[in-house]
Structures are given as C-alpha cells and as structure tokens.
Coordinates of N, CA and C in Angstrom, one line a residue:
X12 N -14.3 11.5 -28.1 CA -14.5 12.5 -29.2 C -13.5 12.2 -30.3
X13 N -13.9 12.2 -31.5 CA -13.0 11.9 -32.6 C -13.0 13.0 -33.6
X14 N -12.0 13.1 -34.4 CA -11.9 14.0 -35.5 C -11.8 13.3 -36.8
X15 N -12.8 13.5 -37.7 CA -12.8 12.7 -39.0 C -11.6 13.1 -39.8
X16 N -11.1 12.2 -40.5 CA -9.9 12.4 -41.4 C -10.4 12.1 -42.9
X17 N -9.7 12.8 -43.8 CA -10.1 12.5 -45.2 C -9.7 11.1 -45.7
X18 N -8.6 10.7 -45.3 CA -8.1 9.4 -45.7 C -7.8 8.6 -44.4
X19 N -8.6 7.6 -44.1 CA -8.4 6.7 -43.0 C -9.4 6.9 -41.9
X20 N -9.3 6.2 -40.8 CA -10.3 6.2 -39.7 C -10.1 7.5 -38.9
X21 N -11.2 7.9 -38.2 CA -11.1 9.1 -37.4 C -10.1 9.0 -36.3
X22 N -9.5 10.1 -35.9 CA -8.5 10.0 -34.9 C -9.1 10.5 -33.6
X23 N -8.8 9.9 -32.4 CA -9.4 10.4 -31.2 C -8.7 11.7 -30.8
X24 N -9.5 12.6 -30.2 CA -9.1 13.8 -29.7 C -8.7 13.7 -28.2
X25 N -7.5 14.3 -27.9 CA -7.0 14.2 -26.5 C -7.9 15.1 -25.6
X26 N -8.2 14.6 -24.4 CA -9.0 15.3 -23.4 C -8.0 16.0 -22.5
X27 N -8.2 17.2 -22.2 CA -7.2 18.0 -21.3 C -8.0 18.3 -20.1
X28 N -7.3 18.0 -18.9 CA -7.9 18.4 -17.6 C -7.8 19.9 -17.4
X29 N -8.6 20.3 -16.4 CA -8.7 21.8 -16.2 C -7.4 22.3 -15.6
X30 N -6.7 21.5 -14.9 CA -5.4 22.0 -14.2 C -4.2 21.7 -15.0
X31 N -4.3 21.1 -16.2 CA -3.2 20.8 -17.0 C -2.6 22.0 -17.8
X32 N -1.3 22.0 -17.9 CA -0.7 23.1 -18.6 C -0.8 23.0 -20.1
X33 N -1.2 24.1 -20.7 CA -1.4 24.2 -22.2 C -0.5 25.2 -22.8
X34 N 0.2 24.9 -23.8 CA 1.1 25.8 -24.5 C 0.6 26.1 -25.9
X35 N 0.2 27.4 -26.1 CA -0.3 27.8 -27.4 C 0.4 29.1 -27.8
X36 N 1.1 29.0 -28.9 CA 1.9 30.2 -29.5 C 2.8 30.8 -28.4
X37 N 3.5 29.9 -27.7 CA 4.4 30.4 -26.7 C 3.8 30.9 -25.4
X38 N 2.5 30.8 -25.3 CA 1.7 31.3 -24.1 C 1.3 30.1 -23.3
X39 N 1.6 30.0 -22.0 CA 1.3 28.9 -21.1 C 0.2 29.3 -20.2
X40 N -0.8 28.4 -20.1 CA -1.9 28.6 -19.2 C -2.7 27.3 -19.0
X41 N -3.6 27.3 -18.0 CA -4.5 26.2 -17.8 C -5.9 26.6 -18.1
X42 N -6.9 25.7 -18.1 CA -8.2 26.0 -18.4 C -8.9 26.8 -17.3
X43 N -8.4 26.8 -16.1 CA -9.0 27.6 -15.0 C -8.4 29.0 -14.9
X44 N -7.4 29.2 -15.7 CA -6.8 30.5 -15.8 C -6.3 31.1 -14.5
X45 N -5.6 30.2 -13.7 CA -5.1 30.6 -12.4 C -3.8 31.4 -12.5
X46 N -3.0 31.1 -13.5 CA -1.7 31.8 -13.8 C -0.5 31.2 -13.1
X47 N -0.6 30.1 -12.4 CA 0.5 29.5 -11.8 C 1.5 29.0 -12.9
X48 N 1.0 28.4 -13.9 CA 1.8 27.9 -15.0 C 2.5 29.1 -15.7
X49 N 1.9 30.2 -15.8 CA 2.5 31.4 -16.4 C 3.7 31.8 -15.6
X50 N 3.5 31.9 -14.3 CA 4.6 32.3 -13.4 C 5.8 31.3 -13.5
X51 N 5.5 30.0 -13.6 CA 6.5 29.0 -13.7 C 7.3 29.2 -15.0
X52 N 6.6 29.4 -16.1 CA 7.3 29.6 -17.4 C 8.1 30.9 -17.4
X53 N 7.6 32.0 -16.8 CA 8.4 33.2 -16.8 C 9.6 33.0 -15.9
X54 N 9.4 32.3 -14.7 CA 10.5 32.1 -13.8 C 11.6 31.2 -14.4
X55 N 11.2 30.2 -15.2 CA 12.2 29.3 -15.8 C 13.0 30.1 -16.8
X56 N 12.4 30.9 -17.6 CA 13.1 31.7 -18.6 C 14.0 32.7 -17.9
X57 N 13.6 33.3 -16.8 CA 14.4 34.3 -16.1 C 15.6 33.6 -15.4
X58 N 15.3 32.5 -14.8 CA 16.4 31.7 -14.1 C 17.5 31.3 -15.1
X59 N 17.0 30.8 -16.3 CA 18.0 30.4 -17.3 C 18.8 31.6 -17.7
X60 N 18.2 32.7 -17.9 CA 19.0 33.9 -18.3 C 20.0 34.3 -17.2
X61 N 19.5 34.3 -15.9 CA 20.3 34.6 -14.8 C 21.5 33.7 -14.7
X62 N 21.3 32.4 -14.9 CA 22.5 31.4 -14.7 C 23.5 31.7 -15.9
X63 N 23.0 32.0 -17.1 CA 23.9 32.3 -18.2 C 24.7 33.5 -17.9
X64 N 24.1 34.5 -17.3 CA 24.8 35.8 -17.1 C 25.8 35.6 -15.9
X65 N 25.4 34.8 -14.9 CA 26.3 34.6 -13.8 C 27.5 33.7 -14.1
X66 N 27.4 32.8 -15.0 CA 28.5 31.9 -15.3 C 29.4 32.3 -16.5
X67 N 29.0 33.4 -17.2 CA 29.8 33.8 -18.3 C 30.8 34.9 -17.7
X68 N 32.1 34.5 -17.7 CA 33.1 35.4 -17.1 C 33.5 36.5 -18.1
X69 N 33.1 36.5 -19.3 CA 33.6 37.5 -20.3 C 32.6 38.7 -20.4
X70 N 31.4 38.5 -19.9 CA 30.5 39.7 -20.0 C 30.8 40.7 -18.9
X71 N 30.8 42.0 -19.3 CA 30.9 43.1 -18.4 C 29.6 43.4 -17.8
X72 N 29.6 44.2 -16.7 CA 28.3 44.6 -16.1 C 27.4 45.3 -17.1
X73 N 28.0 46.1 -18.0 CA 27.2 46.8 -19.0 C 26.6 45.9 -20.0
X74 N 27.3 44.8 -20.3 CA 26.8 43.8 -21.2 C 25.6 43.1 -20.6
X75 N 25.6 42.8 -19.3 CA 24.5 42.2 -18.6 C 23.3 43.1 -18.6
X76 N 23.5 44.4 -18.3 CA 22.4 45.3 -18.3 C 21.7 45.4 -19.7
X77 N 22.5 45.4 -20.7 CA 22.0 45.4 -22.1 C 21.2 44.1 -22.4
X78 N 21.8 43.0 -21.9 CA 21.1 41.7 -22.1 C 19.8 41.6 -21.4
X79 N 19.7 42.3 -20.3 CA 18.4 42.3 -19.6 C 17.3 42.9 -20.5
X80 N 17.5 43.9 -21.2 CA 16.5 44.5 -22.0 C 16.4 43.9 -23.4
X81 N 17.5 43.4 -23.9 CA 17.5 42.8 -25.3 C 17.1 41.3 -25.3
X82 N 17.5 40.6 -24.3 CA 17.3 39.1 -24.3 C 16.1 38.7 -23.3
X83 N 16.2 39.1 -22.1 CA 15.2 38.6 -21.1 C 13.9 39.3 -21.3
X84 N 13.8 40.6 -21.5 CA 12.5 41.3 -21.5 C 11.7 40.7 -22.6
X85 N 12.1 40.6 -23.9 CA 11.3 40.1 -24.9 C 10.8 38.6 -24.6
X86 N 11.6 37.8 -24.0 CA 11.2 36.5 -23.7 C 10.0 36.4 -22.7
X87 N 10.1 37.2 -21.6 CA 9.0 37.2 -20.6 C 7.9 38.1 -20.9
X88 N 8.0 39.0 -21.8 CA 6.9 39.9 -22.1 C 6.0 39.3 -23.2
X89 N 6.4 38.3 -23.9 CA 5.6 37.7 -24.9 C 4.2 37.3 -24.3
X90 N 3.2 37.8 -24.9 CA 1.8 37.6 -24.6 C 1.5 38.1 -23.1
X91 N 2.1 39.1 -22.7 CA 1.9 39.6 -21.3 C 0.5 40.1 -21.1
X92 N -0.2 40.5 -22.2 CA -1.6 41.0 -22.0 C -2.6 39.9 -21.5
X93 N -2.2 38.7 -21.7 CA -3.0 37.5 -21.3 C -2.6 37.0 -19.9
X94 N -1.8 37.7 -19.2 CA -1.3 37.2 -17.9 C -2.4 37.3 -16.9
X95 N -2.6 36.2 -16.2 CA -3.6 36.2 -15.2 C -3.1 35.8 -13.8
X96 N -1.8 35.8 -13.7 CA -1.2 35.5 -12.4 C -1.3 36.6 -11.4
X97 N -1.2 36.2 -10.1 CA -1.2 37.1 -9.0 C 0.0 38.1 -9.1
X98 N -0.2 39.4 -9.2 CA 0.9 40.3 -9.4 C 2.0 40.2 -8.3
X99 N 1.6 39.9 -7.1 CA 2.5 39.8 -6.0 C 3.5 38.6 -6.2
X100 N 2.9 37.4 -6.7 CA 3.7 36.3 -6.9 C 4.7 36.5 -8.1
X101 N 4.2 37.2 -9.1 CA 5.1 37.5 -10.3 C 6.2 38.4 -9.9
X102 N 5.9 39.4 -9.1 CA 6.8 40.4 -8.6 C 7.9 39.7 -7.8
X103 N 7.5 38.8 -6.9 CA 8.5 38.1 -6.0 C 9.5 37.3 -6.9
X104 N 9.0 36.6 -7.8 CA 9.8 35.7 -8.6 C 10.8 36.5 -9.5
X105 N 10.3 37.5 -10.1 CA 11.1 38.3 -11.0 C 12.2 39.0 -10.2
X106 N 11.9 39.6 -9.1 CA 12.9 40.3 -8.3 C 13.8 39.4 -7.6
X107 N 13.5 38.1 -7.4 CA 14.4 37.1 -6.9 C 15.5 36.9 -8.0
X108 N 15.1 36.9 -9.3 CA 16.1 36.7 -10.3 C 17.0 38.0 -10.4
X109 N 16.4 39.1 -10.3 CA 17.1 40.4 -10.3 C 18.2 40.3 -9.2
X110 N 17.8 39.9 -8.0 CA 18.6 39.8 -6.9 C 19.9 38.9 -7.2
X111 N 19.7 37.8 -7.9 CA 20.8 36.9 -8.2 C 21.8 37.5 -9.2
X112 N 21.4 38.4 -10.0 CA 22.3 39.0 -11.0 C 22.9 40.4 -10.6
X113 N 22.4 41.0 -9.5 CA 22.8 42.3 -9.2 C 24.3 42.4 -8.8
X114 N 24.8 41.4 -8.1 CA 26.2 41.4 -7.7 C 27.1 41.2 -8.9
X115 N 26.6 40.5 -9.9 CA 27.4 40.4 -11.1 C 27.5 41.7 -11.9
X116 N 26.5 42.5 -11.7 CA 26.5 43.8 -12.4 C 27.1 44.9 -11.5
X117 N 27.7 44.6 -10.4 CA 28.4 45.5 -9.5 C 27.4 46.5 -8.8
X118 N 26.2 45.9 -8.5 CA 25.2 46.7 -7.9 C 24.9 46.2 -6.5
X119 N 24.7 47.1 -5.5 CA 24.4 46.7 -4.2 C 23.1 45.8 -4.1
X120 N 23.2 44.6 -3.6 CA 22.1 43.7 -3.6 C 21.0 44.1 -2.6
X121 N 21.3 45.0 -1.7 CA 20.3 45.4 -0.7 C 19.5 46.6 -1.2
X122 N 19.6 47.0 -2.4 CA 18.9 48.1 -3.0 C 17.4 47.8 -3.0
X123 N 16.6 48.7 -2.7 CA 15.1 48.5 -2.6 C 14.6 48.3 -4.0
X124 N 13.5 47.6 -4.1 CA 12.8 47.2 -5.3 C 12.4 48.5 -6.1
X125 N 12.0 49.5 -5.4 CA 11.5 50.7 -6.1 C 12.7 51.4 -6.9
X126 N 13.9 51.4 -6.3 CA 15.0 51.9 -7.0 C 15.5 51.1 -8.2
X127 N 15.2 49.8 -8.1 CA 15.6 49.0 -9.3 C 14.7 49.3 -10.5
X128 N 13.4 49.6 -10.3 CA 12.5 49.7 -11.4 C 12.3 51.2 -11.8
X129 N 12.9 52.1 -11.1 CA 12.8 53.5 -11.6 C 13.6 53.6 -12.9
X130 N 13.1 54.3 -13.9 CA 13.8 54.4 -15.2 C 15.2 55.1 -15.0
X131 N 16.1 54.9 -15.9 CA 17.4 55.4 -15.9 C 17.5 56.9 -15.9
X132 N 16.5 57.6 -16.6 CA 16.6 59.0 -16.7 C 16.2 59.7 -15.3
X133 N 15.7 58.9 -14.4 CA 15.4 59.4 -13.0 C 16.3 58.8 -12.0
X134 N 17.5 58.4 -12.4 CA 18.5 57.8 -11.6 C 18.2 56.5 -10.9
X135 N 17.4 55.7 -11.6 CA 17.1 54.3 -11.1 C 17.9 53.4 -11.9
X136 N 17.7 52.1 -11.7 CA 18.4 51.1 -12.5 C 17.7 50.7 -13.8
X137 N 16.4 51.0 -13.9 CA 15.7 50.8 -15.2 C 15.3 49.3 -15.4
X138 N 15.3 48.5 -14.4 CA 14.8 47.2 -14.5 C 13.3 47.2 -14.9
X139 N 12.9 46.4 -15.7 CA 11.4 46.4 -16.1 C 10.6 45.7 -15.1
X140 N 9.4 46.2 -14.9 CA 8.4 45.6 -14.0 C 7.3 45.0 -14.8
X141 N 7.1 43.7 -14.7 CA 6.1 43.0 -15.6 C 4.7 43.4 -15.3
X142 N 4.4 43.8 -14.0 CA 3.0 44.2 -13.7 C 2.7 45.5 -14.4
X143 N 3.6 46.4 -14.4 CA 3.4 47.7 -15.1 C 3.3 47.5 -16.6
X144 N 4.2 46.6 -17.1 CA 4.1 46.3 -18.6 C 2.8 45.7 -18.9
X145 N 2.3 44.8 -18.1 CA 1.0 44.2 -18.3 C -0.1 45.2 -18.3
X146 N -0.1 46.1 -17.3 CA -1.1 47.1 -17.2 C -1.1 48.0 -18.5
X147 N 0.1 48.4 -18.9 CA 0.2 49.2 -20.1 C -0.3 48.6 -21.3
X148 N 0.0 47.3 -21.5 CA -0.5 46.5 -22.6 C -2.0 46.4 -22.6
X149 N -2.6 46.2 -21.5 CA -4.0 46.1 -21.4 C -4.7 47.4 -21.7
X150 N -4.2 48.5 -21.2 CA -4.7 49.8 -21.6 C -4.6 50.0 -23.1
X151 N -3.5 49.6 -23.7 CA -3.3 49.8 -25.1 C -4.4 49.0 -25.9
X152 N -4.6 47.8 -25.5 CA -5.6 46.9 -26.2 C -7.0 47.6 -26.0
X153 N -7.4 48.0 -24.8 CA -8.7 48.6 -24.6 C -8.8 49.9 -25.4
X154 N -7.8 50.8 -25.4 CA -8.0 52.0 -26.2 C -8.0 51.8 -27.7
X155 N -7.3 50.8 -28.1 CA -7.3 50.5 -29.6 C -8.5 49.9 -30.1
X156 N -9.2 49.0 -29.3 CA -10.3 48.2 -29.8 C -11.7 48.6 -29.3
X157 N -11.7 49.4 -28.2 CA -13.1 49.7 -27.7 C -13.8 50.6 -28.7
X158 N -15.0 50.2 -29.0 CA -15.9 50.9 -30.0 C -15.4 50.8 -31.5
X159 N -14.4 49.9 -31.7 CA -14.0 49.7 -33.1 C -15.1 48.9 -33.9
X160 N -15.2 49.2 -35.1 CA -16.3 48.5 -35.9 C -16.0 47.1 -36.3
X161 N -15.5 46.3 -35.3 CA -15.1 44.9 -35.5 C -15.8 44.2 -34.4
X162 N -15.7 42.8 -34.5 CA -16.3 42.0 -33.4 C -15.7 42.3 -32.1
X163 N -14.3 42.4 -32.0 CA -13.6 42.7 -30.8 C -14.1 43.9 -30.1
X164 N -14.3 45.0 -30.9 CA -14.8 46.3 -30.4 C -16.2 46.1 -29.8
X165 N -17.1 45.4 -30.6 CA -18.4 45.2 -30.1 C -18.5 44.4 -28.8
X166 N -17.7 43.3 -28.7 CA -17.7 42.5 -27.5 C -17.2 43.3 -26.4
X167 N -16.1 44.1 -26.6 CA -15.6 44.9 -25.5 C -16.7 45.9 -25.0
X168 N -17.4 46.6 -25.9 CA -18.4 47.5 -25.6 C -19.5 46.8 -24.8
X169 N -20.0 45.6 -25.3 CA -21.0 44.9 -24.6 C -20.6 44.5 -23.2
X170 N -19.3 44.0 -23.1 CA -18.8 43.6 -21.7 C -18.7 44.8 -20.8
X171 N -18.3 46.0 -21.3 CA -18.3 47.2 -20.5 C -19.7 47.6 -20.0
X172 N -20.6 47.6 -20.9 CA -22.0 47.9 -20.5 C -22.6 46.9 -19.5
X173 N -22.3 45.6 -19.7 CA -22.7 44.6 -18.7 C -22.1 44.9 -17.4
X174 N -20.8 45.2 -17.4 CA -20.1 45.5 -16.1 C -20.8 46.8 -15.5
X175 N -21.1 47.8 -16.2 CA -21.8 49.0 -15.6 C -23.1 48.6 -15.1
X176 N -23.9 47.8 -15.7 CA -25.2 47.3 -15.2 C -25.1 46.6 -13.9
X177 N -24.0 45.7 -13.9 CA -23.9 44.9 -12.7 C -23.5 45.7 -11.5
X178 N -22.8 46.9 -11.7 CA -22.4 47.8 -10.6 C -23.6 48.6 -10.1
X179 N -24.6 48.8 -11.1 CA -25.8 49.5 -10.7 C -25.8 50.9 -11.1

C-alpha cells in the first residue's frame, strides 16, 4: 500500500501487526485491544516515579504523598477512558508500586489495599484506584454524550439499542 505525494514518488505505508504496540497521542494499545501494552506503559511510568521517590533523600513523606497526586496520577490517568486491560492485572501492578513507596512515606507496608484507597476524609491514605477512575470517566462520557445531537450521541444510542435487542 502506498501513499501518493505531491512532489515525488508515492511512499510505502508501514503494515502493523495485530499484536504490535501502537502509540497515539500518548495512548498505548494494540489492534486486538488486549490491554497488555497499556498495563506495561502504566507500570513503567509508575516504577519510574517510585524509583525517583525512593532515591531522593531530600523529599519528606508529605512531599512524596503530594507527588503521588500531582505527578504520578496525571501520567497514568491520561486516556484512562480507553483502558481495556484486565482490572485485576492493573490493580496488582499499581499496588505493587504503592507497596514499594509506602516505607519511604513512613506507612506500614502490611496495610490492606482497601485502607490505601479510602479517601483522606474517611481516614484512609487517599491513594487513587485506576479502576474506579476508569469507571467514573466512562460514566461521564456516557452521561455527556448519550442522546446528544451529534454523531457520537447517535452512535451511542444505536449501540445501546442494539445491546438491548441482543439481550432480548
């Protein structure tokens, strides 16, 4: 397959395999939409953040907690509504990173996952949970675009009606 050019010969178009990793606008995925590449990308970003927090001796535990919400969360939440990874795999990877930085924040490493993700106002640690963030983002997209007088709204309505018909 070639792409015609204004000046010069046509350029060949690169063929991408179904399992190859594709990066578009900071979003990583493959054509089969398995989500393994997404988990790898999120894990790499989280491990990089964790290693920086654990090796910097000048940061206080409060600074690391702030960095969690200011630096790590925006990096891994980018395009979260397109996430197709298995929630269990994503949860394991993210909480493994949390586990690595908890001792640096003077927090008991044996604390249960539920206590880590409870918001601060309810006496939890306030760590973000990507699966909950993803669910919230998807609900937001559905409530904003369903029945909107645009193509996205029409497609969503048609998909919903088709889903209802398939259920019977």
